[in-house]
PDB file of C-alpha atoms in Angstrom:
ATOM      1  CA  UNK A   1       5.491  97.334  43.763  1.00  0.00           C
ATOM      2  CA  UNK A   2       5.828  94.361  46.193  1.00  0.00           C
ATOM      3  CA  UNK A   3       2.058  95.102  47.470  1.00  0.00           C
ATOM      4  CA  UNK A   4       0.708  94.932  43.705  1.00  0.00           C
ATOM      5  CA  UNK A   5       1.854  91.724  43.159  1.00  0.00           C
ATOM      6  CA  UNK A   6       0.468  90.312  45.850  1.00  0.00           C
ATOM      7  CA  UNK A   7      -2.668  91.754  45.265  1.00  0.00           C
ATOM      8  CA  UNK A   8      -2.331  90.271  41.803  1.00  0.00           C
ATOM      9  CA  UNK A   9      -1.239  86.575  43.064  1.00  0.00           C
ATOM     10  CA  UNK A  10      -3.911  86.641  45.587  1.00  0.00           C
ATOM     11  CA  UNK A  11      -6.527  87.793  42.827  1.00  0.00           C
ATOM     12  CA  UNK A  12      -4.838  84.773  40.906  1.00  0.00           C
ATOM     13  CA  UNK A  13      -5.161  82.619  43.862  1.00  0.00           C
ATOM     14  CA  UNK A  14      -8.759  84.045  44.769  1.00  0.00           C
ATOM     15  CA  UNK A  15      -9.972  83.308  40.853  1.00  0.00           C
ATOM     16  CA  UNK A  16      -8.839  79.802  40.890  1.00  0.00           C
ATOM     17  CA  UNK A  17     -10.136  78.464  44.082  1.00  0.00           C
ATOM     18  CA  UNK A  18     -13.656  80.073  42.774  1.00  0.00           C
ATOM     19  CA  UNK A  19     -13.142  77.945  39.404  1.00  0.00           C
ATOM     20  CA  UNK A  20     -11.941  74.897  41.387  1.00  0.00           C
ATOM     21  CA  UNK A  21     -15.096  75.471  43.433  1.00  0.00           C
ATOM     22  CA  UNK A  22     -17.207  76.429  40.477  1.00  0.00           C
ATOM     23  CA  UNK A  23     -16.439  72.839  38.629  1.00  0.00           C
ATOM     24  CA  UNK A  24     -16.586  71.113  41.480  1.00  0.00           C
ATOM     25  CA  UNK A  25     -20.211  72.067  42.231  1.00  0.00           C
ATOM     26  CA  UNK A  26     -21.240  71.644  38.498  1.00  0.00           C
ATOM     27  CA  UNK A  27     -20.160  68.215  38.758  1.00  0.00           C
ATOM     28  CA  UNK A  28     -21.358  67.252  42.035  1.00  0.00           C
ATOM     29  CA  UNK A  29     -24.813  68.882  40.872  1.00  0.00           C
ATOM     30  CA  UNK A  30     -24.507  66.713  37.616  1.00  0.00           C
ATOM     31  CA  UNK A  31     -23.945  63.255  39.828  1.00  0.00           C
ATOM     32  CA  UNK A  32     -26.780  64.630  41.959  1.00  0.00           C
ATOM     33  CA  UNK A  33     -29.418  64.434  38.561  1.00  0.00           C
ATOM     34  CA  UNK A  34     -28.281  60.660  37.601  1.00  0.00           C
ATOM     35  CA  UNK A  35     -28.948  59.248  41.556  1.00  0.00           C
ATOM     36  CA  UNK A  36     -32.565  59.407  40.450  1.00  0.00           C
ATOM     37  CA  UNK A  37     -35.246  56.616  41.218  1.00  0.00           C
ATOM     38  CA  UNK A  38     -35.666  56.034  36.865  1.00  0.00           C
ATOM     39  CA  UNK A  39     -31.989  55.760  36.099  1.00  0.00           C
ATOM     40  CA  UNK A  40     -31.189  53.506  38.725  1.00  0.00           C
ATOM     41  CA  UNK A  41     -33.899  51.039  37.652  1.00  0.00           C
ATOM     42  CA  UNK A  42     -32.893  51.390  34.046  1.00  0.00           C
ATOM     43  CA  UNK A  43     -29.744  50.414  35.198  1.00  0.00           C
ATOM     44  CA  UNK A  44     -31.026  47.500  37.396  1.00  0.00           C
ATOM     45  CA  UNK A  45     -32.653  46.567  34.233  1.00  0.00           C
ATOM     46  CA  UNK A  46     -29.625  46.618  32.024  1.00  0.00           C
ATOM     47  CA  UNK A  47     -27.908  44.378  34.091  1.00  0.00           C
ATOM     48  CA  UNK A  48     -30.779  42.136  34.330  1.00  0.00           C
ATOM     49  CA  UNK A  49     -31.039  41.681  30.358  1.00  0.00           C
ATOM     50  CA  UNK A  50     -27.281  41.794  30.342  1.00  0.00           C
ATOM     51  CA  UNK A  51     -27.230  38.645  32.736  1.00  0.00           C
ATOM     52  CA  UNK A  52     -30.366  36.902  31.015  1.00  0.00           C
ATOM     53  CA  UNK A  53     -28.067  37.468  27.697  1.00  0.00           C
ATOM     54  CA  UNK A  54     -25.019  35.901  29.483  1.00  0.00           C
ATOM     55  CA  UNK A  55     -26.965  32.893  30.701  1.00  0.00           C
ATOM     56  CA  UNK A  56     -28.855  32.406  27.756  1.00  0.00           C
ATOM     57  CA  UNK A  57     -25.244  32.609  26.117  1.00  0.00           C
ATOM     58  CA  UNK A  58     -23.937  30.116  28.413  1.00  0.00           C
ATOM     59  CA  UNK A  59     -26.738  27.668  28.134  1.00  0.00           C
ATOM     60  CA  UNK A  60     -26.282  27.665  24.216  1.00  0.00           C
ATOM     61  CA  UNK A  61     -22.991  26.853  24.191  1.00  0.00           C
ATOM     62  CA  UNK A  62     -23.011  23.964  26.955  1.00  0.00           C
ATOM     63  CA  UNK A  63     -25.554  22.311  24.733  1.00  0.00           C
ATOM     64  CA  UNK A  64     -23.503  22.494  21.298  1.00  0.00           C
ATOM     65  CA  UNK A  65     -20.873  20.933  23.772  1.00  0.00           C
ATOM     66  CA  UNK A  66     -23.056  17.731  24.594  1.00  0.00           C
ATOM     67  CA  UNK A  67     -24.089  17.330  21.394  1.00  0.00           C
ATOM     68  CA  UNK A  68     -21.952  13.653  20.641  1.00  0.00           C
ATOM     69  CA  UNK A  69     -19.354  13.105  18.611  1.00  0.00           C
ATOM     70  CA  UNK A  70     -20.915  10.306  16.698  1.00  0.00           C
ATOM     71  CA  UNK A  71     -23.278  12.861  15.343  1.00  0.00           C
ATOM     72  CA  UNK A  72     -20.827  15.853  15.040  1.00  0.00           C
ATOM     73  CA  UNK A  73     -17.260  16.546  15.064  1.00  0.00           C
ATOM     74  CA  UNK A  74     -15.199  18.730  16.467  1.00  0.00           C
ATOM     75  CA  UNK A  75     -14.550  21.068  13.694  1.00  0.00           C
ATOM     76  CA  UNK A  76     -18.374  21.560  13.390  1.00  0.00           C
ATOM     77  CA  UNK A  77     -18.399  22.337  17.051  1.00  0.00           C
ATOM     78  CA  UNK A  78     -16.344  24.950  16.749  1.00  0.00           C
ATOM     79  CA  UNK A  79     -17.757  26.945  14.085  1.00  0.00           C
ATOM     80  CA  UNK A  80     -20.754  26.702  16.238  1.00  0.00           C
ATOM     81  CA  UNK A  81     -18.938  27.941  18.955  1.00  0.00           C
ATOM     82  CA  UNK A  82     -17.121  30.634  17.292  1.00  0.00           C
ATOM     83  CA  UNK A  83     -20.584  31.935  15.557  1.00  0.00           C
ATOM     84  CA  UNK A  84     -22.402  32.036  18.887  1.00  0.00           C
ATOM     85  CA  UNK A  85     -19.407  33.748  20.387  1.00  0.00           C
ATOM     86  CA  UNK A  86     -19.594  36.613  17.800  1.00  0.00           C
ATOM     87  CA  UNK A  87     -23.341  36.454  17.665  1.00  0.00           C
ATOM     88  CA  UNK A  88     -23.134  37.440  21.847  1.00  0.00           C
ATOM     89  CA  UNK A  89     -20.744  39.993  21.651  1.00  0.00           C
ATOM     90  CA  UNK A  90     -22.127  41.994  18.611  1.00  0.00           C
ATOM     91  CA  UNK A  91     -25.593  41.562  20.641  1.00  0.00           C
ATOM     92  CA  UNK A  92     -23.904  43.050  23.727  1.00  0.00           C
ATOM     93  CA  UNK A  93     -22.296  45.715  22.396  1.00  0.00           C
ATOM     94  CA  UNK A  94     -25.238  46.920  20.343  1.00  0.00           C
ATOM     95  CA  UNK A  95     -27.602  47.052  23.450  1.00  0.00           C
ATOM     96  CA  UNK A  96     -24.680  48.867  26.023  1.00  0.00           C
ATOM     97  CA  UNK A  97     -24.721  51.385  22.534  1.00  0.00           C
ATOM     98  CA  UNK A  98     -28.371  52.087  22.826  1.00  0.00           C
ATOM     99  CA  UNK A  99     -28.393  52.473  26.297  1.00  0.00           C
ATOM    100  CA  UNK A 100     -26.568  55.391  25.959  1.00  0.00           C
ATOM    101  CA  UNK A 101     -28.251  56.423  23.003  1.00  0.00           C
ATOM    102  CA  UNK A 102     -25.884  55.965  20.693  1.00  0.00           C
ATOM    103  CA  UNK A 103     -27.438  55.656  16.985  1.00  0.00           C
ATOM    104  CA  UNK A 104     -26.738  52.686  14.344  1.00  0.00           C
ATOM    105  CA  UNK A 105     -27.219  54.212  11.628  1.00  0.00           C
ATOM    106  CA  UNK A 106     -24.282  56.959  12.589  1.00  0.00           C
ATOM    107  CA  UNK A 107     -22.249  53.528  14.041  1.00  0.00           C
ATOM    108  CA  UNK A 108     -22.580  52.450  10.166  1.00  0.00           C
ATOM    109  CA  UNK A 109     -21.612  55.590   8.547  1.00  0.00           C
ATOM    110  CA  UNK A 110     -18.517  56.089  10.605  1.00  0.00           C
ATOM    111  CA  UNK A 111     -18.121  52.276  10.121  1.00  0.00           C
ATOM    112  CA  UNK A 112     -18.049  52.554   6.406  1.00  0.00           C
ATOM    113  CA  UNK A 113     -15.246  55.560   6.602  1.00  0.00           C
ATOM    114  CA  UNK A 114     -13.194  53.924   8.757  1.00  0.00           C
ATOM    115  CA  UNK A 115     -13.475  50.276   7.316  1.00  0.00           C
ATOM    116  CA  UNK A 116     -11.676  52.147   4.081  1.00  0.00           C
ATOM    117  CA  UNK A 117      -9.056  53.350   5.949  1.00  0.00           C
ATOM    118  CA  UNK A 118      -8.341  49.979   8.256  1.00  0.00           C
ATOM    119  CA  UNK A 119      -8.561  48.071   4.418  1.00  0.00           C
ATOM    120  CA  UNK A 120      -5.574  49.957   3.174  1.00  0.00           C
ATOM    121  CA  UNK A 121      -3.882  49.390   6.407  1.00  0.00           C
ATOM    122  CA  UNK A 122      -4.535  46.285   7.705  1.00  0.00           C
ATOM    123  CA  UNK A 123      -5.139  44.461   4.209  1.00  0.00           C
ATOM    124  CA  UNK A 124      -3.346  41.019   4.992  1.00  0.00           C
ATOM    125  CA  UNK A 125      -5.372  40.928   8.464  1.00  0.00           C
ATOM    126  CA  UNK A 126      -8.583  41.511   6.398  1.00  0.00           C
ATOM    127  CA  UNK A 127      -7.634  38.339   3.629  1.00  0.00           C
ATOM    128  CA  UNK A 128      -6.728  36.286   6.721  1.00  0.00           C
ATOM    129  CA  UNK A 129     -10.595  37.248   8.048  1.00  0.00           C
ATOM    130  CA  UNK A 130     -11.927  36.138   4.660  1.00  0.00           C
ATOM    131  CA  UNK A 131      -9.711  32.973   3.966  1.00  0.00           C
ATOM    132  CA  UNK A 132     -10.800  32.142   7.891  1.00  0.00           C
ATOM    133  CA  UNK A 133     -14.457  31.904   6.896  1.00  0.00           C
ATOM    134  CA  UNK A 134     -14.191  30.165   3.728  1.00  0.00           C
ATOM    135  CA  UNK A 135     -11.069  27.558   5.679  1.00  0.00           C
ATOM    136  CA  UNK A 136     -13.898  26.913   7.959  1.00  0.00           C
ATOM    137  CA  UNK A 137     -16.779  26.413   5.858  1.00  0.00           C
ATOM    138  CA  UNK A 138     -15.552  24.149   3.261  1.00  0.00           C
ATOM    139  CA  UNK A 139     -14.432  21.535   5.490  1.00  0.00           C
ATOM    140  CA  UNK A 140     -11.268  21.050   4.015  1.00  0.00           C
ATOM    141  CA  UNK A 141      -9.634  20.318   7.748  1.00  0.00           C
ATOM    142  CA  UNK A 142     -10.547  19.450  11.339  1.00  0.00           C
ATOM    143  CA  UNK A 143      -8.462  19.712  14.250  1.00  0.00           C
ATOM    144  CA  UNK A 144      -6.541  16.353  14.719  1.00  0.00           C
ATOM    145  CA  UNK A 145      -5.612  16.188  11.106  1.00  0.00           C
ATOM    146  CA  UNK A 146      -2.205  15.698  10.042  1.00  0.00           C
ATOM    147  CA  UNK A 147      -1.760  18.160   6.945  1.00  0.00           C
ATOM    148  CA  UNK A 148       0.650  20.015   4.526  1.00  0.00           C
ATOM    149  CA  UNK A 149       1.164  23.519   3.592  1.00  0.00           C
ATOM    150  CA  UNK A 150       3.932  24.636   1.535  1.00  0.00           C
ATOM    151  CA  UNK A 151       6.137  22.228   2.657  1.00  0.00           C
ATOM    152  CA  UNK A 152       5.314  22.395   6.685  1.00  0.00           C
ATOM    153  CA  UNK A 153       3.754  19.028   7.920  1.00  0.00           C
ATOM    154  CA  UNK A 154       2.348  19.302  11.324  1.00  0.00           C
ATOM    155  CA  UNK A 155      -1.221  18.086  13.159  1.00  0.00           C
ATOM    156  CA  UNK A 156      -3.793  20.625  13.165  1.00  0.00           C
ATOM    157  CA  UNK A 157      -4.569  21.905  16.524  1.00  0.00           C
ATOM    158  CA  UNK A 158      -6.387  25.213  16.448  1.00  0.00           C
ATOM    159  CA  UNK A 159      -8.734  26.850  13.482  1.00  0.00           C
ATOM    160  CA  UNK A 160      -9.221  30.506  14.101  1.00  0.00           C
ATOM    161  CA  UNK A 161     -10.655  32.732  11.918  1.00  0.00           C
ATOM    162  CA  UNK A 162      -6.993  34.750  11.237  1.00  0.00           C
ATOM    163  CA  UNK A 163      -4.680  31.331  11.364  1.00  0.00           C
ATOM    164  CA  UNK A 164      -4.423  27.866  11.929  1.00  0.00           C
ATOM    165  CA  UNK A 165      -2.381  26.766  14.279  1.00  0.00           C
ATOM    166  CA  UNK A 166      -0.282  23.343  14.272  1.00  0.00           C
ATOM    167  CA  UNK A 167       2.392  21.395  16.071  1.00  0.00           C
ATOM    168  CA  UNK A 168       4.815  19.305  13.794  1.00  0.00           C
ATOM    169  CA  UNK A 169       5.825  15.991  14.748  1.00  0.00           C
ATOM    170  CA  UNK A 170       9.248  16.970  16.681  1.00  0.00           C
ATOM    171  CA  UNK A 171       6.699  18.977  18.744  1.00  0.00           C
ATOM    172  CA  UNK A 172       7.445  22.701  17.439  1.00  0.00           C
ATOM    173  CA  UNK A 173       3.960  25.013  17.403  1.00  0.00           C
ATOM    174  CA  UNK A 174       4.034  26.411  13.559  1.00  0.00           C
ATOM    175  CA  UNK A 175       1.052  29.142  12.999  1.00  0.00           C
ATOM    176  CA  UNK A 176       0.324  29.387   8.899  1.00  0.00           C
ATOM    177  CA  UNK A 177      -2.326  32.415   7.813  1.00  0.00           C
ATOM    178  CA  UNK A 178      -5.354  31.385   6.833  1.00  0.00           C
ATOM    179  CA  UNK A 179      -4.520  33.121   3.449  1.00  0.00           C
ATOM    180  CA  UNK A 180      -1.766  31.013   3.086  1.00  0.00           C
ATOM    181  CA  UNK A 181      -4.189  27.887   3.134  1.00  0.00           C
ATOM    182  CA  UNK A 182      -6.728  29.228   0.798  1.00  0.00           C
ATOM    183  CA  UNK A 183      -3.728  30.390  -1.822  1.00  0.00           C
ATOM    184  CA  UNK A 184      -1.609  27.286  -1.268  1.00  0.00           C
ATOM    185  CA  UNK A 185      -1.736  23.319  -2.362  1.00  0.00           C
ATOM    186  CA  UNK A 186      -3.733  21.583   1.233  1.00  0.00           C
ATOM    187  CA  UNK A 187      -2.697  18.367   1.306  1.00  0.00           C
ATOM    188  CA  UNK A 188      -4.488  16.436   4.255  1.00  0.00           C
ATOM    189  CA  UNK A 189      -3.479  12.964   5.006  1.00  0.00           C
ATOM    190  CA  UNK A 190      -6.149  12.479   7.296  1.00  0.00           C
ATOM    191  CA  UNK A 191      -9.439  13.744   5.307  1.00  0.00           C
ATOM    192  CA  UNK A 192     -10.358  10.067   4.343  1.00  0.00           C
ATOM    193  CA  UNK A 193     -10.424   7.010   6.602  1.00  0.00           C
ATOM    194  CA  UNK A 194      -8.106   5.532   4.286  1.00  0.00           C
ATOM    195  CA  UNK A 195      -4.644   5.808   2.643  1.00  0.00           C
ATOM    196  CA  UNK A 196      -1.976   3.896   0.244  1.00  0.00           C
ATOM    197  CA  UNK A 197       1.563   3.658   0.557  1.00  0.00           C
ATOM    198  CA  UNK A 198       3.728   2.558  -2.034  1.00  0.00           C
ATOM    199  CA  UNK A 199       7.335   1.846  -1.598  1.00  0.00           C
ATOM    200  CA  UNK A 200       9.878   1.352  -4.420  1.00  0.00           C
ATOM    201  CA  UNK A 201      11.820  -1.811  -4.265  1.00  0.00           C
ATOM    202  CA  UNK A 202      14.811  -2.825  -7.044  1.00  0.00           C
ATOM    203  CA  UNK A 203      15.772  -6.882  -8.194  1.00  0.00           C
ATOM    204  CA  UNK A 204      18.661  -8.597  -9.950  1.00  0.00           C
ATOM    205  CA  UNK A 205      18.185  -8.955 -13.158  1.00  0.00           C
ATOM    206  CA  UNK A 206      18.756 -12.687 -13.038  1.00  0.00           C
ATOM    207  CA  UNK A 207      15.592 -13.190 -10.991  1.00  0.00           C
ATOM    208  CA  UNK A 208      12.535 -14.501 -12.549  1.00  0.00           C
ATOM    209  CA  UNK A 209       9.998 -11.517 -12.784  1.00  0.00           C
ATOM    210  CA  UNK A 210       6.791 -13.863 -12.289  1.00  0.00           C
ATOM    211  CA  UNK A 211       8.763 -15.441  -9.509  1.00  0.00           C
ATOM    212  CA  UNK A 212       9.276 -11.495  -8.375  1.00  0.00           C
ATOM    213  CA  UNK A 213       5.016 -10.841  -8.069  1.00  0.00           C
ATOM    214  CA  UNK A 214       4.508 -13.497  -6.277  1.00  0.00           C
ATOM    215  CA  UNK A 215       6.701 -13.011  -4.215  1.00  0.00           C
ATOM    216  CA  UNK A 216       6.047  -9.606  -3.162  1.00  0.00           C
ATOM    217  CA  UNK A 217       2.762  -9.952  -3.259  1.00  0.00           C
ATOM    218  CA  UNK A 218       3.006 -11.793  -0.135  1.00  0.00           C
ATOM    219  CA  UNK A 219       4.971  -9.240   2.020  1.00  0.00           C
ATOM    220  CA  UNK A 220       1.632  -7.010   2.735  1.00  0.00           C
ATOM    221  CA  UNK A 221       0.015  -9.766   4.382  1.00  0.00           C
ATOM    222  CA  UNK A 222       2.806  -9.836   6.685  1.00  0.00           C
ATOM    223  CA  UNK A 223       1.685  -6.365   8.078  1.00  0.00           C
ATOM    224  CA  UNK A 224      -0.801  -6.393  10.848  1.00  0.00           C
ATOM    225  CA  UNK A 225      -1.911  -2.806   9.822  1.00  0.00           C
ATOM    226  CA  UNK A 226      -2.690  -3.244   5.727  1.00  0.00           C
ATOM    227  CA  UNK A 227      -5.979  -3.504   5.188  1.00  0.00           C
ATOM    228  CA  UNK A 228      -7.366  -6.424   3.082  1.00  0.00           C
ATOM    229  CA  UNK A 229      -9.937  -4.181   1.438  1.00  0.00           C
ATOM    230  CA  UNK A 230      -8.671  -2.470  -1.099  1.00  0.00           C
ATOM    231  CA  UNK A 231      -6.039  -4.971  -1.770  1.00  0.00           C
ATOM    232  CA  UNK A 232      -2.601  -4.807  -1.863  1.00  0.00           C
ATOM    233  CA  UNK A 233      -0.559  -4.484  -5.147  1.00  0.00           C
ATOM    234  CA  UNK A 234       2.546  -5.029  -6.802  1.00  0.00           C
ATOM    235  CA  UNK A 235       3.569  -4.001 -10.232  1.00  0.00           C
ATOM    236  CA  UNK A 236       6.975  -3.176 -12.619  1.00  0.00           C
ATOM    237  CA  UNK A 237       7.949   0.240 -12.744  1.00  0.00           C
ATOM    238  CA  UNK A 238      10.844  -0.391 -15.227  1.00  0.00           C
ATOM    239  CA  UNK A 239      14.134  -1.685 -16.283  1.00  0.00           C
ATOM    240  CA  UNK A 240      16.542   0.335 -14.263  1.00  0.00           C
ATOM    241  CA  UNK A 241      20.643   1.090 -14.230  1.00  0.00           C
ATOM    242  CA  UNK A 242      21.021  -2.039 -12.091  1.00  0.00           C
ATOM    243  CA  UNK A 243      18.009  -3.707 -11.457  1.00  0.00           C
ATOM    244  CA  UNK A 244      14.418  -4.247 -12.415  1.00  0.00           C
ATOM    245  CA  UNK A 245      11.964  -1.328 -10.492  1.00  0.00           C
ATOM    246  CA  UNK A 246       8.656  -2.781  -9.028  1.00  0.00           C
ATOM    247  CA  UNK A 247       6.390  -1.004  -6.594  1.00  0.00           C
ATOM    248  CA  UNK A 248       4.646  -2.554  -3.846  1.00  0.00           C
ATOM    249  CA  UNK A 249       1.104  -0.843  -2.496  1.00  0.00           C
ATOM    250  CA  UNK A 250      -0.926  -1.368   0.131  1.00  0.00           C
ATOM    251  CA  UNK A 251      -3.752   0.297   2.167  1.00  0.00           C
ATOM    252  CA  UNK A 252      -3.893   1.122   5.687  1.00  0.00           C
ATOM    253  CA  UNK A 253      -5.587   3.754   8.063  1.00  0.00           C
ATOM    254  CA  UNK A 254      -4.085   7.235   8.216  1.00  0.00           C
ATOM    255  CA  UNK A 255      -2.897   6.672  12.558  1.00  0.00           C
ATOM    256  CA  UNK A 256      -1.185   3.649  11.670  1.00  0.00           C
ATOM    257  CA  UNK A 257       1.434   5.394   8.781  1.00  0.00           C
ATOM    258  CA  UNK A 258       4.797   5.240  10.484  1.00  0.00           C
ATOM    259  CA  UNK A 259       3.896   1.116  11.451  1.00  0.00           C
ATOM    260  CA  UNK A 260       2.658   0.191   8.472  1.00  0.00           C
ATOM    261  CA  UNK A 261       5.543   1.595   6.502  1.00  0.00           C
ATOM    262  CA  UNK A 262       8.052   0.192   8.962  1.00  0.00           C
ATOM    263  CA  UNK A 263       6.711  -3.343   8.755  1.00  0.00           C
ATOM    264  CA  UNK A 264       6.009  -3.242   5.332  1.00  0.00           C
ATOM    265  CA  UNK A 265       9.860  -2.376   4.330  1.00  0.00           C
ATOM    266  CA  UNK A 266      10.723  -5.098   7.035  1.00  0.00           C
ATOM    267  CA  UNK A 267       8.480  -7.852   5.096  1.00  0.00           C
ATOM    268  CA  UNK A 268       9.671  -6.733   1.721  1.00  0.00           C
ATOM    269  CA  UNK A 269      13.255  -7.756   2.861  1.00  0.00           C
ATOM    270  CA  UNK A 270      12.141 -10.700   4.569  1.00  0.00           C
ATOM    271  CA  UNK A 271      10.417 -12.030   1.682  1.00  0.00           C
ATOM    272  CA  UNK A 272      12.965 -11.546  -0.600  1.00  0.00           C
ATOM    273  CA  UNK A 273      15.214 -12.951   1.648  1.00  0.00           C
ATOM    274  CA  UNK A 274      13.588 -16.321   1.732  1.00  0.00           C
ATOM    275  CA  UNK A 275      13.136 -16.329  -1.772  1.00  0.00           C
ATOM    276  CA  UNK A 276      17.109 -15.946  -2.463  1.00  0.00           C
ATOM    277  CA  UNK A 277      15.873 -12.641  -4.947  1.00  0.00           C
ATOM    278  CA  UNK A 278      18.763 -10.429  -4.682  1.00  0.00           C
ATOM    279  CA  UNK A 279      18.543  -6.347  -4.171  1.00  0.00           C
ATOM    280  CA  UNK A 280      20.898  -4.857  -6.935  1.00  0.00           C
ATOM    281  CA  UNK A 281      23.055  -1.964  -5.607  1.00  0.00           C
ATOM    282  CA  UNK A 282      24.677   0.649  -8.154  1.00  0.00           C
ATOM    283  CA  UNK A 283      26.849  -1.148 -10.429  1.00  0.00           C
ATOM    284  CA  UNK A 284      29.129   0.410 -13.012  1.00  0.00           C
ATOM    285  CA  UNK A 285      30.529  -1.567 -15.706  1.00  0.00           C
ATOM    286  CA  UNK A 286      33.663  -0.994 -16.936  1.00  0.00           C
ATOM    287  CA  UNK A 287      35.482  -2.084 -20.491  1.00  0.00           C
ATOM    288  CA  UNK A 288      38.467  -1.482 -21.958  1.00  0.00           C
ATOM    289  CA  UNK A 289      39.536  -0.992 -25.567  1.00  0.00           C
ATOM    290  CA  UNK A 290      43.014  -2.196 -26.357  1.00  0.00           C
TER     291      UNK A 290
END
């Protein structure tokens, strides 16, 4: 009985070193037929198109780089950036495909199964993708901009085709969907080289409202940030609980907001100051009935 199974475990033994040996020489046979003179310059000449590709690559890019500022920015730089990048890598990846004879037309069939399947499970990735293209071809931001999205104010930092990417101004990084942007109110304080500020201001009742416009009227000039062009104004607002409402306006560039608005609340009390026009606080009035 003992000398049967060894017979057997040899046999076992015997028929795997002979498969072992077997594969072995199939593979070493199949390494032997690609060392041949043709495949090794077709490979020498896929890396030389693959490196003309690259440089060619390179070369585009460096020169969208120096193109100055004065006749770009640098939100159009990187769209052009971002398009050659894509442009590259589809171009890559379609030529290392052919080289191993891989078919487009099959790449585009299995495409259009799978890109069903990744819709239904990747569908908020996919509207990001969309929003991304149409966030960076309207122009509606740059990077540098100071904007606000459902209720987050932050400087714009990064545009990317899924998000945009911002830091807020006590320095925290706060990434919003590019779906988000397209589906939300954009408010961008920096899209024009301009803005207004108005600030509210109250007086006495017992001042003398003509007295009142002049009189504010002169507190913009006081601000070394308001720009003369448009001009400043002042106006009534209405006749409030405790004092008369008046606005005062004035126009400045978007970099200078915090300043401008600190100096201007600084002249507003200075002028009124020196003018003896008093700034009502919340008065209640109280009679009684005997």
């Amino acid at each position: 009985m003992e000398e049967k199974m060894s017979e057997i475990s040899d046999a076992a033994i015997s028929a795997a070193e002979e498969t072992i040996i077997t594969q072995t020489s199939t593979f070493i046979h199949w390494v032997k037929s690609l060392l041949t003179w043709e495949n090794l310059f077709k490979v020498i000449g896929a890396v030389i198109i693959l490196l003309a590709m690259w440089i060619v690559y390179k070369i585009i890019l460096r020169s969208i780089k120096k193109v100055p500022l004065e006749k770009t920015n640098e939100h159009k730089q990187q769209i052009a950036v971002k398009f050659v990048k894509y442009i590259f890598y589809i171009c890559v990846v379609v030529y290392v495909l052919g080289l191993f004879g891989v078919k487009l037309s099959a790449i585009w069939g299995a495409a259009g199964i799978a890109g069903v399947a990744i819709g239904f499970a990747a569908q908020t990735s996919v509207s990001n993708v969309i929003s991304g293209l149409f966030v960076l071809t309207e122009r509606s931001l740059k990077v540098g901009d100071t904007i606000i999205v459902n209720g987050i104010t932050g400087v714009v930092d990064t545009i990317s085709l899924l998000s945009v990417r911002v830091h807020t101004f006590d320095n925290q990084m706060v990434r919003i969907p590019n779906s988000t942007i397209i589906n939300s109110n954009l408010t961008n304080n920096s899209y024009h080289d301009k803005r207004r500020i108005t600030l509210g201001v109250s007086i006495s009742y017992d001042a003398d409202m003509k007295t009142a416009l002049e009189v504010l009227g002169k507190a913009p000039a006081l601000c070394p940030t308001v720009l003369e062009e448009p001009a400043p104004a002042v106006w009534f607002d209405g006749f409030g609980e405790s004092g008369i409402d008046m606005t005062v306006a004035a126009w400045f560039k978007p970099e200078n907001f915090l300043q401008t608005k600190n100096d201007l609340f600084i002249a507003i009390k200075k002028v009124l100051d020196e003018a003896q026009i008093e700034i009502p606080y919340n008065q209640l009035d109280v009679k009684m009935k005997q």
